[in-house]
Amino acid sequence: NAGVTQTPKFRVLKTGQSMTLLCAQDMNHEYMYWYRQDPGMGLRLIHYSVGEGTTAKGEVPDGYNVSRLKKQNFLLGLESAAPSQTSVYFCASTKLGRDNEQFFGPGTRLTVL
Amino acid sequence: GQNIDQPTEMTATEGAIVQINCTYQTSGFNGLFWYQQHAGEAPTFLSYNVLDGLEEKGRFSSFLSRSKGYSYLLLKELQMKDSASYLCAARSGADYKLSFGAGTTVTVRA
């Protein structure tokens, strides 16, 4: 099993450009999450999904959109990138059930100039 | 909102013990997680507590007091490879959302 994978690993954008980050998991997990990690601030939840076709806002959703058309994939979109969106983005997934932890992907390092 | 507090940095000597404290204020709390994150890498799961008490897993132990909103991670027999950031996260709600602290950077010296 590959676990949780993210594409791309690195990306540099100019202000106003758009892009999509792809997260894929092969563990048949129901729940998927997108976080951003900034120095001194820890991981913050952007959006999440509790199943195929459903999404919900997290703590910092502004400027981002998501889609979960297939159970194994969770896409994070930036329609018009801003320098404040420079960050490391992590995707995570977990199986339904109280005693299950979240598994994290390797991260995408995004720089917006 | 959620509020998770943990120290920013700790330094310890190889072979020693270090205790990382975490306090939380989370509505709908249903579990406390500890993750380890090496620089430039993804967080990896260390431990989980949902009931009060101590959970031991090899050199790592984690404690939870739900009434006090308090947890700690105990790292014993420290090794150089334990130098990393340790993230405390409180889970809440039926959506299993995690709220993370800013992380504690542990530096192990020879």
GROMACS .gro file of C-alpha atoms in nm:
model
  223
    1ASN     CA    1   0.000   0.000   0.000
    2ALA     CA    2   0.121   0.349  -0.084
    3GLY     CA    3  -0.083   0.503   0.201
    4VAL     CA    4  -0.152   0.873   0.143
    5THR     CA    5   0.016   1.037  -0.155
    6GLN     CA    6   0.019   1.401  -0.263
    7THR     CA    7   0.090   1.564  -0.596
    8PRO     CA    8   0.290   1.780  -0.658
    9LYS     CA    9   0.565   1.786  -0.392
   10PHE     CA   10   0.673   2.142  -0.471
   11ARG     CA   11   0.520   2.429  -0.665
   12VAL     CA   12   0.591   2.797  -0.721
   13LEU     CA   13   0.302   3.018  -0.833
   14LYS     CA   14   0.265   3.382  -0.919
   15THR     CA   15  -0.003   3.587  -0.746
   16GLY     CA   16  -0.337   3.532  -0.919
   17GLN     CA   17  -0.254   3.196  -1.070
   18SER     CA   18  -0.463   2.889  -0.996
   19MET     CA   19  -0.369   2.532  -0.917
   20THR     CA   20  -0.504   2.205  -0.780
   21LEU     CA   21  -0.337   1.984  -0.523
   22LEU     CA   22  -0.422   1.615  -0.543
   23CYS     CA   23  -0.444   1.379  -0.248
   24ALA     CA   24  -0.495   1.007  -0.296
   25GLN     CA   25  -0.527   0.725  -0.043
   26ASP     CA   26  -0.546   0.351  -0.101
   27MET     CA   27  -0.664   0.250   0.247
   28ASN     CA   28  -1.038   0.282   0.175
   29HIS     CA   29  -1.067   0.555   0.438
   30GLU     CA   30  -1.394   0.740   0.469
   31TYR     CA   31  -1.263   1.069   0.608
   32MET     CA   32  -1.010   1.298   0.441
   33TYR     CA   33  -0.865   1.634   0.548
   34TRP     CA   34  -0.657   1.919   0.411
   35TYR     CA   35  -0.427   2.114   0.649
   36ARG     CA   36  -0.178   2.392   0.608
   37GLN     CA   37   0.128   2.423   0.828
   38ASP     CA   38   0.300   2.755   0.890
   39PRO     CA   39   0.594   2.827   1.122
   40GLY     CA   40   0.486   2.875   1.482
   41MET     CA   41   0.120   2.806   1.408
   42GLY     CA   42   0.090   2.432   1.386
   43LEU     CA   43  -0.143   2.249   1.153
   44ARG     CA   44  -0.468   2.424   1.067
   45LEU     CA   45  -0.765   2.253   0.905
   46ILE     CA   46  -0.874   2.401   0.571
   47HIS     CA   47  -1.150   2.169   0.450
   48TYR     CA   48  -1.247   1.811   0.512
   49SER     CA   49  -1.472   1.537   0.379
   50VAL     CA   50  -1.662   1.262   0.558
   51GLY     CA   51  -1.742   1.071   0.241
   52GLU     CA   52  -1.758   1.072  -0.136
   53GLY     CA   53  -1.947   1.374  -0.263
   54THR     CA   54  -1.945   1.560   0.071
   55THR     CA   55  -1.718   1.841   0.190
   56ALA     CA   56  -1.715   2.084   0.481
   57LYS     CA   57  -1.522   2.392   0.591
   58GLY     CA   58  -1.252   2.380   0.852
   59GLU     CA   59  -1.080   2.653   1.047
   60VAL     CA   60  -0.924   2.846   0.755
   61PRO     CA   61  -1.129   2.779   0.437
   62ASP     CA   62  -1.115   3.120   0.268
   63GLY     CA   63  -0.942   3.119  -0.071
   64TYR     CA   64  -0.966   2.741  -0.111
   65ASN     CA   65  -1.214   2.499  -0.263
   66VAL     CA   66  -1.228   2.121  -0.247
   67SER     CA   67  -1.391   1.829  -0.420
   68ARG     CA   68  -1.428   1.460  -0.340
   69LEU     CA   69  -1.570   1.296  -0.650
   70LYS     CA   70  -1.412   0.960  -0.569
   71LYS     CA   71  -1.364   0.806  -0.226
   72GLN     CA   72  -0.989   0.772  -0.270
   73ASN     CA   73  -0.920   1.126  -0.395
   74PHE     CA   74  -0.951   1.467  -0.231
   75LEU     CA   75  -0.862   1.775  -0.434
   76LEU     CA   76  -0.768   2.117  -0.297
   77GLY     CA   77  -0.801   2.413  -0.534
   78LEU     CA   78  -0.663   2.763  -0.519
   79GLU     CA   79  -0.855   2.980  -0.767
   80SER     CA   80  -0.643   3.295  -0.734
   81ALA     CA   81  -0.327   3.237  -0.532
   82ALA     CA   82  -0.206   3.499  -0.284
   83PRO     CA   83   0.132   3.528  -0.104
   84SER     CA   84  -0.052   3.452   0.224
   85GLN     CA   85  -0.115   3.103   0.086
   86THR     CA   86   0.255   3.024   0.085
   87SER     CA   87   0.269   2.721   0.315
   88VAL     CA   88   0.319   2.349   0.342
   89TYR     CA   89  -0.003   2.161   0.270
   90PHE     CA   90  -0.073   1.820   0.420
   91CYS     CA   91  -0.350   1.582   0.336
   92ALA     CA   92  -0.465   1.322   0.587
   93SER     CA   93  -0.716   1.039   0.599
   94THR     CA   94  -0.872   0.820   0.863
   95LYS     CA   95  -1.103   0.524   0.887
   96LEU     CA   96  -1.441   0.559   1.052
   97GLY     CA   97  -1.416   0.457   1.416
   98ARG     CA   98  -1.322   0.609   1.749
   99ASP     CA   99  -0.981   0.453   1.792
  100ASN     CA  100  -0.833   0.535   1.454
  101GLU     CA  101  -0.560   0.786   1.389
  102GLN     CA  102  -0.517   1.017   1.092
  103PHE     CA  103  -0.252   0.917   0.838
  104PHE     CA  104  -0.068   1.202   0.669
  105GLY     CA  105   0.068   1.243   0.319
  106PRO     CA  106   0.424   1.371   0.256
  107GLY     CA  107   0.312   1.731   0.200
  108THR     CA  108   0.322   1.988  -0.078
  109ARG     CA  109   0.544   2.292  -0.037
  110LEU     CA  110   0.378   2.587  -0.213
  111THR     CA  111   0.534   2.927  -0.267
  112VAL     CA  112   0.328   3.215  -0.404
  113LEU     CA  113   0.532   3.508  -0.532
  114GLY     CA  114  -1.296   2.756   1.908
  115GLN     CA  115  -1.025   2.522   2.019
  116ASN     CA  116  -0.720   2.613   2.226
  117ILE     CA  117  -0.422   2.380   2.247
  118ASP     CA  118  -0.110   2.488   2.437
  119GLN     CA  119   0.230   2.321   2.455
  120PRO     CA  120   0.583   2.450   2.512
  121THR     CA  121   0.774   2.572   2.210
  122GLU     CA  122   1.110   2.408   2.275
  123MET     CA  123   1.277   2.156   2.504
  124THR     CA  124   1.635   2.030   2.518
  125ALA     CA  125   1.754   1.710   2.683
  126THR     CA  126   2.056   1.482   2.693
  127GLU     CA  127   2.079   1.145   2.523
  128GLY     CA  128   1.954   0.871   2.756
  129ALA     CA  129   1.748   1.112   2.966
  130ILE     CA  130   1.371   1.152   3.005
  131VAL     CA  131   1.164   1.442   2.875
  132GLN     CA  132   0.801   1.523   2.948
  133ILE     CA  133   0.602   1.740   2.707
  134ASN     CA  134   0.289   1.892   2.855
  135CYS     CA  135  -0.023   1.988   2.664
  136THR     CA  136  -0.336   2.164   2.782
  137TYR     CA  137  -0.650   2.186   2.576
  138GLN     CA  138  -0.993   2.345   2.575
  139THR     CA  139  -1.206   2.166   2.318
  140SER     CA  140  -1.582   2.137   2.290
  141GLY     CA  141  -1.704   1.790   2.203
  142PHE     CA  142  -1.370   1.635   2.300
  143ASN     CA  143  -1.331   1.268   2.211
  144GLY     CA  144  -0.960   1.191   2.209
  145LEU     CA  145  -0.606   1.324   2.248
  146PHE     CA  146  -0.336   1.238   1.995
  147TRP     CA  147   0.040   1.283   1.986
  148TYR     CA  148   0.229   1.297   1.658
  149GLN     CA  149   0.601   1.314   1.584
  150GLN     CA  150   0.725   1.526   1.296
  151HIS     CA  151   1.084   1.535   1.176
  152ALA     CA  152   1.194   1.844   0.986
  153GLY     CA  153   1.065   1.843   0.629
  154GLU     CA  154   0.854   1.532   0.681
  155ALA     CA  155   0.492   1.443   0.750
  156PRO     CA  156   0.356   1.394   1.103
  157THR     CA  157   0.351   1.032   1.214
  158PHE     CA  158   0.120   0.890   1.482
  159LEU     CA  159   0.267   0.818   1.825
  160SER     CA  160  -0.017   0.770   2.073
  161TYR     CA  161  -0.384   0.813   2.148
  162ASN     CA  162  -0.575   0.858   2.474
  163VAL     CA  163  -0.950   0.879   2.514
  164LEU     CA  164  -0.983   0.766   2.875
  165ASP     CA  165  -0.802   0.906   3.180
  166GLY     CA  166  -0.474   0.741   3.258
  167LEU     CA  167  -0.144   0.635   3.115
  168GLU     CA  168  -0.085   0.455   2.785
  169GLU     CA  169   0.260   0.301   2.739
  170LYS     CA  170   0.417   0.209   2.406
  171GLY     CA  171   0.781   0.115   2.440
  172ARG     CA  172   0.992   0.422   2.518
  173PHE     CA  173   0.692   0.654   2.473
  174SER     CA  174   0.404   0.700   2.719
  175SER     CA  175   0.110   0.937   2.711
  176PHE     CA  176  -0.117   1.048   2.992
  177LEU     CA  177  -0.460   1.210   2.985
  178SER     CA  178  -0.674   1.385   3.244
  179ARG     CA  179  -1.005   1.482   3.086
  180SER     CA  180  -1.127   1.675   3.390
  181LYS     CA  181  -0.817   1.896   3.384
  182GLY     CA  182  -0.789   1.923   3.005
  183TYR     CA  183  -0.431   1.803   3.033
  184SER     CA  184  -0.205   1.551   2.865
  185TYR     CA  185   0.165   1.476   2.859
  186LEU     CA  186   0.397   1.275   2.639
  187LEU     CA  187   0.688   1.107   2.814
  188LEU     CA  188   0.993   1.013   2.612
  189LYS     CA  189   1.232   0.779   2.793
  190GLU     CA  190   1.589   0.672   2.713
  191LEU     CA  191   1.621   0.955   2.465
  192GLN     CA  192   1.805   0.886   2.141
  193MET     CA  193   1.943   1.134   1.888
  194LYS     CA  194   1.676   1.025   1.640
  195ASP     CA  195   1.409   1.153   1.883
  196SER     CA  196   1.506   1.510   1.792
  197ALA     CA  197   1.186   1.627   1.625
  198SER     CA  198   0.871   1.832   1.673
  199TYR     CA  199   0.598   1.672   1.885
  200LEU     CA  200   0.242   1.774   1.809
  201CYS     CA  201  -0.046   1.754   2.054
  202ALA     CA  202  -0.389   1.730   1.891
  203ALA     CA  203  -0.736   1.721   2.044
  204ARG     CA  204  -1.013   1.550   1.849
  205SER     CA  205  -1.371   1.666   1.860
  206GLY     CA  206  -1.706   1.599   1.705
  207ALA     CA  207  -1.843   1.321   1.493
  208ASP     CA  208  -1.629   1.437   1.199
  209TYR     CA  209  -1.313   1.341   1.391
  210LYS     CA  210  -1.155   1.680   1.336
  211LEU     CA  211  -0.816   1.740   1.498
  212SER     CA  212  -0.707   2.071   1.650
  213PHE     CA  213  -0.331   2.090   1.676
  214GLY     CA  214  -0.101   2.274   1.908
  215ALA     CA  215   0.191   2.462   1.755
  216GLY     CA  216   0.428   2.178   1.838
  217THR     CA  217   0.720   2.130   2.078
  218THR     CA  218   1.065   2.106   1.923
  219VAL     CA  219   1.277   1.858   2.120
  220THR     CA  220   1.652   1.869   2.073
  221VAL     CA  221   1.853   1.574   2.202
  222ARG     CA  222   2.218   1.650   2.280
  223ALA     CA  223   2.497   1.395   2.302
   0.00000   0.00000   0.00000
